[in-house]
Amino acid sequence: MSTLSVPRRSLCIAAVAALAFSSGRHLDQAQAQDLYAGKQLTIVVANTAGSGYDTYGRLLARHITKYIPGKPAVIVQNMPGAGSIKATDYTVNVAPKDGTTFTLAMPGALVEPLTGDPTKYRYDPIKIAYIGTMDSGTRLCMTRPGSLIRTMDDARKNRTIMAATALGSSAFDYPHFINAVAGTKFNVVTGYPGPGDLFLAAERGEAEGLCGLEFSTYTTLRPGWLTGDKKGNPLVQLGLEVNPRVTELGFPPIWDFIKPEDKPLVELIVSQQVFQRPFLAPPETPAAQLKVLRTAFMAALKDPELLEEAKKSSIELNPKSGEEVEALVKKIYAAPKDLIDRMAKAIRP
């Protein structure tokens, strides 16, 4: 046997292996293209047109198709109602199960069945297929420009009307749980269609302010409430971690106003903010399609054009993968029963 035989054999084996890998990779791409070529992708936004959620959904819609083999057409459908429960129910029980429809919902729709009557919900958040979240962040509580309720101390002493959409929305749940853990006297008035309507309600004098909306909603819909001559009154910021940027705007953290024994309760409630802009698909979504959507989702959120567009529009992006969102939802639902009971009483007094 010549001294070159073994190296040549090794090179031959390596070449065959490389060819097989390359063929397999092209086969995967071809299969993925077959899944979406000529198809239409629908992104359901569980909020009103022009809302912060709508802004996020349409931003993703403009860029995600670049990263889906077959480059399907993408449309956005608004489906507000019941704090995103309507759209989540639609996603699980009505929407196509072939990976052509997925939904941007509010996280409250995923946490709501944990504390409410489970017979009222036709979906199990643990079984939902999660694609990812575009943002993980901080929620704010503040009053309108000119309000006499300017601090948390004022809110502890005076009844303060806060505008909300519906039971189960963060604008409903958060002021109630702040009442429970921080002694404020928020009175929540519901019935407004979307976030933009909440700001209008406060500006018309129907409410003093609002609680539980994301920082990014303020930066997109009412940046003037945060800075400038007509600045509103920052009461408190809510998040697992203190947000330095929000602190600079004058919002003290919720941790400054609660008792040590209430920390586990607050952590459980605000942990949903880690998946602040979650995208979800039907539980029966095939694994191949789910993989394509998850991969395209994370790739789109690194797209230079998307990032530039988000920067110009002051859109906060702190994405997490579908696997991360799925793990956190399961962790929340595995919380001790006594803590879940306390949570239910806090947000549903």
CSV table of C-alpha atoms in Angstrom, one decimal:
chain,number,residue,atom,x,y,z
A,1,MET,CA,0.0,0.0,0.0
A,2,SER,CA,1.4,3.4,-0.9
A,3,THR,CA,1.9,6.0,1.7
A,4,LEU,CA,-0.6,8.2,-0.1
A,5,SER,CA,-3.5,5.7,0.1
A,6,VAL,CA,-4.8,6.5,3.5
A,7,PRO,CA,-4.8,10.3,3.0
A,8,ARG,CA,-6.5,9.9,-0.3
A,9,ARG,CA,-9.1,7.6,1.2
A,10,SER,CA,-9.7,10.2,4.0
A,11,LEU,CA,-10.0,13.0,1.4
A,12,CYS,CA,-12.5,10.9,-0.5
A,13,ILE,CA,-14.6,10.2,2.5
A,14,ALA,CA,-14.5,13.8,3.5
A,15,ALA,CA,-15.6,14.9,0.1
A,16,VAL,CA,-18.5,12.4,0.1
A,17,ALA,CA,-19.5,13.6,3.5
A,18,ALA,CA,-19.4,17.3,2.4
A,19,LEU,CA,-21.4,16.5,-0.6
A,20,ALA,CA,-24.0,14.7,1.5
A,21,PHE,CA,-24.2,17.6,3.9
A,22,SER,CA,-24.5,20.1,1.1
A,23,SER,CA,-27.2,18.0,-0.6
A,24,GLY,CA,-29.1,17.7,2.6
A,25,ARG,CA,-28.8,21.4,3.2
A,26,HIS,CA,-30.1,22.2,-0.3
A,27,LEU,CA,-32.9,19.6,0.2
A,28,ASP,CA,-33.9,21.4,3.5
A,29,GLN,CA,-34.0,24.7,1.7
A,30,ALA,CA,-36.0,23.3,-1.2
A,31,GLN,CA,-38.4,21.6,1.2
A,32,ALA,CA,-38.8,24.9,3.1
A,33,GLN,CA,-39.4,26.8,-0.1
A,34,ASP,CA,-42.1,24.3,-1.1
A,35,LEU,CA,-43.8,25.0,2.2
A,36,TYR,CA,-44.3,28.7,1.5
A,37,ALA,CA,-43.8,29.3,-2.2
A,38,GLY,CA,-47.0,30.9,-3.7
A,39,LYS,CA,-48.6,31.1,-0.2
A,40,GLN,CA,-49.9,34.1,1.7
A,41,LEU,CA,-48.7,34.7,5.3
A,42,THR,CA,-51.2,36.4,7.6
A,43,ILE,CA,-50.0,38.2,10.8
A,44,VAL,CA,-53.0,38.8,13.1
A,45,VAL,CA,-52.5,41.8,15.4
A,46,ALA,CA,-54.6,41.5,18.5
A,47,ASN,CA,-55.1,45.3,18.8
A,48,THR,CA,-56.4,48.3,16.9
A,49,ALA,CA,-54.8,49.8,13.8
A,50,GLY,CA,-52.3,52.5,14.8
A,51,SER,CA,-51.6,51.0,18.2
A,52,GLY,CA,-48.2,50.1,19.5
A,53,TYR,CA,-48.8,46.5,18.8
A,54,ASP,CA,-50.0,47.3,15.3
A,55,THR,CA,-46.7,49.2,14.7
A,56,TYR,CA,-44.7,46.1,15.8
A,57,GLY,CA,-46.7,43.7,13.7
A,58,ARG,CA,-46.4,45.8,10.5
A,59,LEU,CA,-42.7,46.3,11.1
A,60,LEU,CA,-42.2,42.6,11.2
A,61,ALA,CA,-44.5,42.0,8.2
A,62,ARG,CA,-42.4,44.3,6.0
A,63,HIS,CA,-39.2,42.3,6.6
A,64,ILE,CA,-39.8,38.7,7.7
A,65,THR,CA,-40.6,37.4,4.2
A,66,LYS,CA,-37.0,38.0,3.2
A,67,TYR,CA,-36.0,35.2,5.4
A,68,ILE,CA,-38.8,32.7,4.6
A,69,PRO,CA,-37.8,30.4,1.6
A,70,GLY,CA,-40.4,30.9,-1.1
A,71,LYS,CA,-40.9,34.5,0.0
A,72,PRO,CA,-44.7,34.4,0.6
A,73,ALA,CA,-46.8,37.5,0.4
A,74,VAL,CA,-47.6,39.0,3.9
A,75,ILE,CA,-50.7,40.8,5.1
A,76,VAL,CA,-51.7,42.1,8.5
A,77,GLN,CA,-55.1,41.6,10.0
A,78,ASN,CA,-56.3,43.6,13.1
A,79,MET,CA,-58.4,41.6,15.5
A,80,PRO,CA,-58.8,43.6,18.8
A,81,GLY,CA,-61.1,42.4,21.6
A,82,ALA,CA,-61.1,41.2,25.2
A,83,GLY,CA,-57.5,42.0,25.9
A,84,SER,CA,-56.2,39.8,23.0
A,85,ILE,CA,-58.2,36.8,24.2
A,86,LYS,CA,-60.4,37.0,21.0
A,87,ALA,CA,-57.4,36.8,18.7
A,88,THR,CA,-55.7,34.1,20.8
A,89,ASP,CA,-58.8,32.0,20.7
A,90,TYR,CA,-59.0,32.5,16.9
A,91,THR,CA,-55.4,31.5,16.5
A,92,VAL,CA,-55.8,28.2,18.4
A,93,ASN,CA,-59.3,27.2,17.2
A,94,VAL,CA,-60.0,28.8,13.9
A,95,ALA,CA,-56.8,29.9,12.1
A,96,PRO,CA,-55.2,27.6,9.5
A,97,LYS,CA,-52.8,25.0,11.1
A,98,ASP,CA,-50.4,25.0,8.3
A,99,GLY,CA,-48.0,27.7,9.4
A,100,THR,CA,-49.5,30.5,7.2
A,101,THR,CA,-51.1,32.4,10.1
A,102,PHE,CA,-49.7,33.6,13.4
A,103,THR,CA,-50.7,36.2,15.9
A,104,LEU,CA,-49.1,39.1,17.9
A,105,ALA,CA,-51.0,39.0,21.2
A,106,MET,CA,-50.8,40.8,24.5
A,107,PRO,CA,-49.1,38.7,27.1
A,108,GLY,CA,-52.1,39.1,29.4
A,109,ALA,CA,-54.0,36.7,27.1
A,110,LEU,CA,-51.4,34.1,27.9
A,111,VAL,CA,-51.4,34.7,31.7
A,112,GLU,CA,-55.2,35.3,32.1
A,113,PRO,CA,-56.2,31.6,32.1
A,114,LEU,CA,-53.8,31.1,35.1
A,115,THR,CA,-55.9,33.3,37.3
A,116,GLY,CA,-59.3,33.2,35.8
A,117,ASP,CA,-62.0,30.6,35.4
A,118,PRO,CA,-60.3,28.0,33.0
A,119,THR,CA,-63.6,27.0,31.6
A,120,LYS,CA,-63.9,30.4,29.9
A,121,TYR,CA,-60.9,29.8,27.7
A,122,ARG,CA,-60.8,27.5,24.7
A,123,TYR,CA,-57.0,27.4,24.7
A,124,ASP,CA,-54.1,26.2,26.9
A,125,PRO,CA,-51.1,28.6,26.8
A,126,ILE,CA,-48.7,25.8,27.5
A,127,LYS,CA,-49.6,24.1,24.3
A,128,ILE,CA,-49.4,27.1,22.0
A,129,ALA,CA,-46.6,27.2,19.5
A,130,TYR,CA,-44.5,30.3,20.2
A,131,ILE,CA,-42.5,32.0,17.4
A,132,GLY,CA,-40.8,34.6,19.6
A,133,THR,CA,-41.2,38.0,21.1
A,134,MET,CA,-40.0,41.3,19.6
A,135,ASP,CA,-39.6,43.1,22.9
A,136,SER,CA,-39.0,42.3,26.5
A,137,GLY,CA,-39.2,45.3,28.7
A,138,THR,CA,-40.7,47.8,31.1
A,139,ARG,CA,-44.2,49.0,31.7
A,140,LEU,CA,-45.1,52.4,33.0
A,141,CYS,CA,-47.8,54.0,35.2
A,142,MET,CA,-48.3,57.7,34.8
A,143,THR,CA,-50.8,60.5,34.8
A,144,ARG,CA,-51.6,63.0,32.1
A,145,PRO,CA,-50.0,66.4,31.7
A,146,GLY,CA,-51.5,68.8,34.2
A,147,SER,CA,-52.8,66.2,36.6
A,148,LEU,CA,-52.7,67.0,40.3
A,149,ILE,CA,-51.7,63.3,40.9
A,150,ARG,CA,-47.9,63.7,40.3
A,151,THR,CA,-46.3,61.0,42.5
A,152,MET,CA,-47.0,57.6,44.1
A,153,ASP,CA,-47.6,59.3,47.4
A,154,ASP,CA,-50.4,61.4,45.7
A,155,ALA,CA,-51.8,58.2,44.3
A,156,ARG,CA,-51.8,56.6,47.7
A,157,LYS,CA,-53.8,59.5,49.2
A,158,ASN,CA,-56.2,60.2,46.4
A,159,ARG,CA,-58.7,58.2,44.3
A,160,THR,CA,-57.2,58.3,40.8
A,161,ILE,CA,-59.2,57.2,37.7
A,162,MET,CA,-57.1,55.1,35.3
A,163,ALA,CA,-58.3,54.2,31.7
A,164,ALA,CA,-58.2,50.6,30.5
A,165,THR,CA,-59.4,48.5,27.6
A,166,ALA,CA,-60.8,45.3,29.1
A,167,LEU,CA,-60.5,42.9,31.9
A,168,GLY,CA,-57.4,40.8,31.3
A,169,SER,CA,-55.4,43.6,29.6
A,170,SER,CA,-52.3,45.0,31.3
A,171,ALA,CA,-54.1,48.4,31.6
A,172,PHE,CA,-56.7,46.6,33.8
A,173,ASP,CA,-54.5,44.2,35.8
A,174,TYR,CA,-51.6,46.4,36.6
A,175,PRO,CA,-53.3,49.3,38.5
A,176,HIS,CA,-55.2,46.7,40.5
A,177,PHE,CA,-52.1,44.8,41.5
A,178,ILE,CA,-50.3,48.1,42.3
A,179,ASN,CA,-53.2,48.9,44.6
A,180,ALA,CA,-52.7,45.6,46.3
A,181,VAL,CA,-49.0,45.8,46.9
A,182,ALA,CA,-48.3,49.5,47.1
A,183,GLY,CA,-51.5,50.9,48.6
A,184,THR,CA,-52.5,53.2,45.8
A,185,LYS,CA,-56.2,54.1,45.1
A,186,PHE,CA,-56.5,53.6,41.4
A,187,ASN,CA,-60.0,53.3,40.1
A,188,VAL,CA,-60.0,51.5,36.7
A,189,VAL,CA,-62.5,52.5,34.0
A,190,THR,CA,-62.8,50.1,31.1
A,191,GLY,CA,-64.3,50.0,27.6
A,192,TYR,CA,-61.8,51.8,25.5
A,193,PRO,CA,-60.9,50.0,22.2
A,194,GLY,CA,-57.1,50.4,22.2
A,195,PRO,CA,-54.0,52.1,23.6
A,196,GLY,CA,-54.5,55.3,21.5
A,197,ASP,CA,-58.0,55.6,23.0
A,198,LEU,CA,-56.6,55.4,26.5
A,199,PHE,CA,-54.4,58.4,25.9
A,200,LEU,CA,-57.3,60.3,24.4
A,201,ALA,CA,-59.4,59.5,27.4
A,202,ALA,CA,-56.8,61.0,29.7
A,203,GLU,CA,-56.3,64.0,27.5
A,204,ARG,CA,-60.1,64.6,27.5
A,205,GLY,CA,-60.2,64.5,31.3
A,206,GLU,CA,-62.2,61.2,31.4
A,207,ALA,CA,-59.3,59.7,33.4
A,208,GLU,CA,-56.2,60.9,35.2
A,209,GLY,CA,-53.8,58.5,33.4
A,210,LEU,CA,-53.1,54.9,32.7
A,211,CYS,CA,-51.0,52.0,34.0
A,212,GLY,CA,-49.5,48.9,32.5
A,213,LEU,CA,-48.6,50.1,28.9
A,214,GLU,CA,-45.2,49.3,27.6
A,215,PHE,CA,-42.5,52.0,27.5
A,216,SER,CA,-42.3,51.5,23.7
A,217,THR,CA,-46.1,52.3,23.5
A,218,TYR,CA,-45.3,55.7,25.0
A,219,THR,CA,-42.3,56.4,22.7
A,220,THR,CA,-44.4,55.6,19.6
A,221,LEU,CA,-47.8,57.0,20.5
A,222,ARG,CA,-47.1,59.8,23.1
A,223,PRO,CA,-43.4,60.6,23.3
A,224,GLY,CA,-44.5,64.1,24.5
A,225,TRP,CA,-45.8,62.5,27.7
A,226,LEU,CA,-42.2,61.5,28.5
A,227,THR,CA,-40.3,64.6,27.6
A,228,GLY,CA,-41.0,68.2,26.7
A,229,ASP,CA,-43.2,71.1,27.8
A,230,LYS,CA,-46.3,68.9,28.1
A,231,LYS,CA,-44.7,66.1,30.0
A,232,GLY,CA,-46.9,63.8,32.0
A,233,ASN,CA,-46.3,62.7,35.6
A,234,PRO,CA,-44.2,59.6,36.0
A,235,LEU,CA,-45.5,57.4,38.9
A,236,VAL,CA,-43.7,54.1,38.7
A,237,GLN,CA,-41.9,51.7,36.4
A,238,LEU,CA,-42.6,47.9,36.4
A,239,GLY,CA,-40.2,45.2,35.3
A,240,LEU,CA,-38.0,42.4,36.7
A,241,GLU,CA,-35.0,44.7,36.4
A,242,VAL,CA,-34.8,48.5,36.8
A,243,ASN,CA,-34.6,50.2,33.4
A,244,PRO,CA,-31.9,52.9,33.5
A,245,ARG,CA,-33.4,54.9,30.6
A,246,VAL,CA,-36.8,54.9,32.2
A,247,THR,CA,-35.2,55.9,35.5
A,248,GLU,CA,-33.7,58.9,33.9
A,249,LEU,CA,-37.2,60.0,32.8
A,250,GLY,CA,-38.2,60.1,36.5
A,251,PHE,CA,-39.9,56.7,37.0
A,252,PRO,CA,-39.0,55.0,40.3
A,253,PRO,CA,-39.1,51.2,40.3
A,254,ILE,CA,-42.1,49.3,41.9
A,255,TRP,CA,-39.6,47.7,44.2
A,256,ASP,CA,-39.3,51.0,46.1
A,257,PHE,CA,-43.0,50.7,47.2
A,258,ILE,CA,-43.6,47.1,48.2
A,259,LYS,CA,-42.9,45.0,51.2
A,260,PRO,CA,-40.3,42.2,51.0
A,261,GLU,CA,-42.9,39.5,51.4
A,262,ASP,CA,-44.7,40.7,48.3
A,263,LYS,CA,-41.6,40.5,46.1
A,264,PRO,CA,-42.4,36.9,44.8
A,265,LEU,CA,-45.9,38.0,43.9
A,266,VAL,CA,-44.7,41.1,41.9
A,267,GLU,CA,-42.0,39.0,40.2
A,268,LEU,CA,-44.6,36.5,39.1
A,269,ILE,CA,-46.9,39.2,37.7
A,270,VAL,CA,-44.2,41.2,35.9
A,271,SER,CA,-42.4,38.2,34.5
A,272,GLN,CA,-44.9,38.2,31.6
A,273,GLN,CA,-43.1,41.3,30.4
A,274,VAL,CA,-40.2,39.2,29.3
A,275,PHE,CA,-42.5,38.2,26.4
A,276,GLN,CA,-44.0,41.7,25.9
A,277,ARG,CA,-44.7,41.4,22.2
A,278,PRO,CA,-45.3,37.6,21.7
A,279,PHE,CA,-46.1,36.0,18.4
A,280,LEU,CA,-47.9,32.7,18.6
A,281,ALA,CA,-49.2,30.0,16.2
A,282,PRO,CA,-51.7,27.2,16.5
A,283,PRO,CA,-50.5,24.2,18.7
A,284,GLU,CA,-50.9,21.9,15.6
A,285,THR,CA,-48.5,23.9,13.5
A,286,PRO,CA,-46.2,21.4,11.8
A,287,ALA,CA,-42.6,21.2,13.2
A,288,ALA,CA,-41.1,22.1,9.8
A,289,GLN,CA,-43.2,25.2,9.4
A,290,LEU,CA,-42.6,26.3,13.0
A,291,LYS,CA,-38.9,25.9,12.5
A,292,VAL,CA,-39.0,28.1,9.4
A,293,LEU,CA,-41.0,30.8,11.2
A,294,ARG,CA,-38.8,30.8,14.3
A,295,THR,CA,-35.7,31.1,12.2
A,296,ALA,CA,-37.1,33.8,10.0
A,297,PHE,CA,-38.4,35.7,13.0
A,298,MET,CA,-35.0,36.0,14.7
A,299,ALA,CA,-33.2,36.7,11.4
A,300,ALA,CA,-35.7,39.5,10.6
A,301,LEU,CA,-35.0,41.2,13.9
A,302,LYS,CA,-31.3,41.4,12.9
A,303,ASP,CA,-32.1,42.9,9.5
A,304,PRO,CA,-30.3,46.2,9.1
A,305,GLU,CA,-33.3,47.8,7.3
A,306,LEU,CA,-35.7,46.7,10.1
A,307,LEU,CA,-33.3,48.0,12.8
A,308,GLU,CA,-32.9,51.3,11.1
A,309,GLU,CA,-36.7,51.6,10.7
A,310,ALA,CA,-37.2,50.8,14.4
A,311,LYS,CA,-34.6,53.4,15.4
A,312,LYS,CA,-36.3,56.1,13.4
A,313,SER,CA,-39.7,55.3,14.9
A,314,SER,CA,-38.3,54.9,18.5
A,315,ILE,CA,-39.4,51.3,18.6
A,316,GLU,CA,-37.8,49.2,21.4
A,317,LEU,CA,-36.5,45.8,20.3
A,318,ASN,CA,-35.3,43.2,22.8
A,319,PRO,CA,-36.2,39.9,21.0
A,320,LYS,CA,-36.3,36.5,22.5
A,321,SER,CA,-36.7,33.2,20.7
A,322,GLY,CA,-39.8,31.0,20.6
A,323,GLU,CA,-38.1,28.4,22.7
A,324,GLU,CA,-37.3,31.0,25.4
A,325,VAL,CA,-40.9,32.3,25.4
A,326,GLU,CA,-42.3,28.7,25.6
A,327,ALA,CA,-40.0,27.9,28.5
A,328,LEU,CA,-41.1,31.0,30.5
A,329,VAL,CA,-44.8,30.4,29.9
A,330,LYS,CA,-44.3,26.9,31.3
A,331,LYS,CA,-42.4,28.3,34.3
A,332,ILE,CA,-45.2,30.7,35.1
A,333,TYR,CA,-47.8,28.0,35.0
A,334,ALA,CA,-45.6,25.9,37.3
A,335,ALA,CA,-45.7,28.5,40.1
A,336,PRO,CA,-47.0,27.4,43.5
A,337,LYS,CA,-50.7,27.4,43.9
A,338,ASP,CA,-50.7,29.7,46.9
A,339,LEU,CA,-48.7,32.3,44.9
A,340,ILE,CA,-51.1,32.0,41.9
A,341,ASP,CA,-54.1,32.5,44.2
A,342,ARG,CA,-52.4,35.7,45.6
A,343,MET,CA,-51.9,36.8,42.0
A,344,ALA,CA,-55.5,36.3,41.2
A,345,LYS,CA,-56.7,38.3,44.2
A,346,ALA,CA,-54.3,41.1,43.4
A,347,ILE,CA,-55.4,41.6,39.8
A,348,ARG,CA,-59.0,40.7,40.4
A,349,PRO,CA,-60.0,42.3,43.6
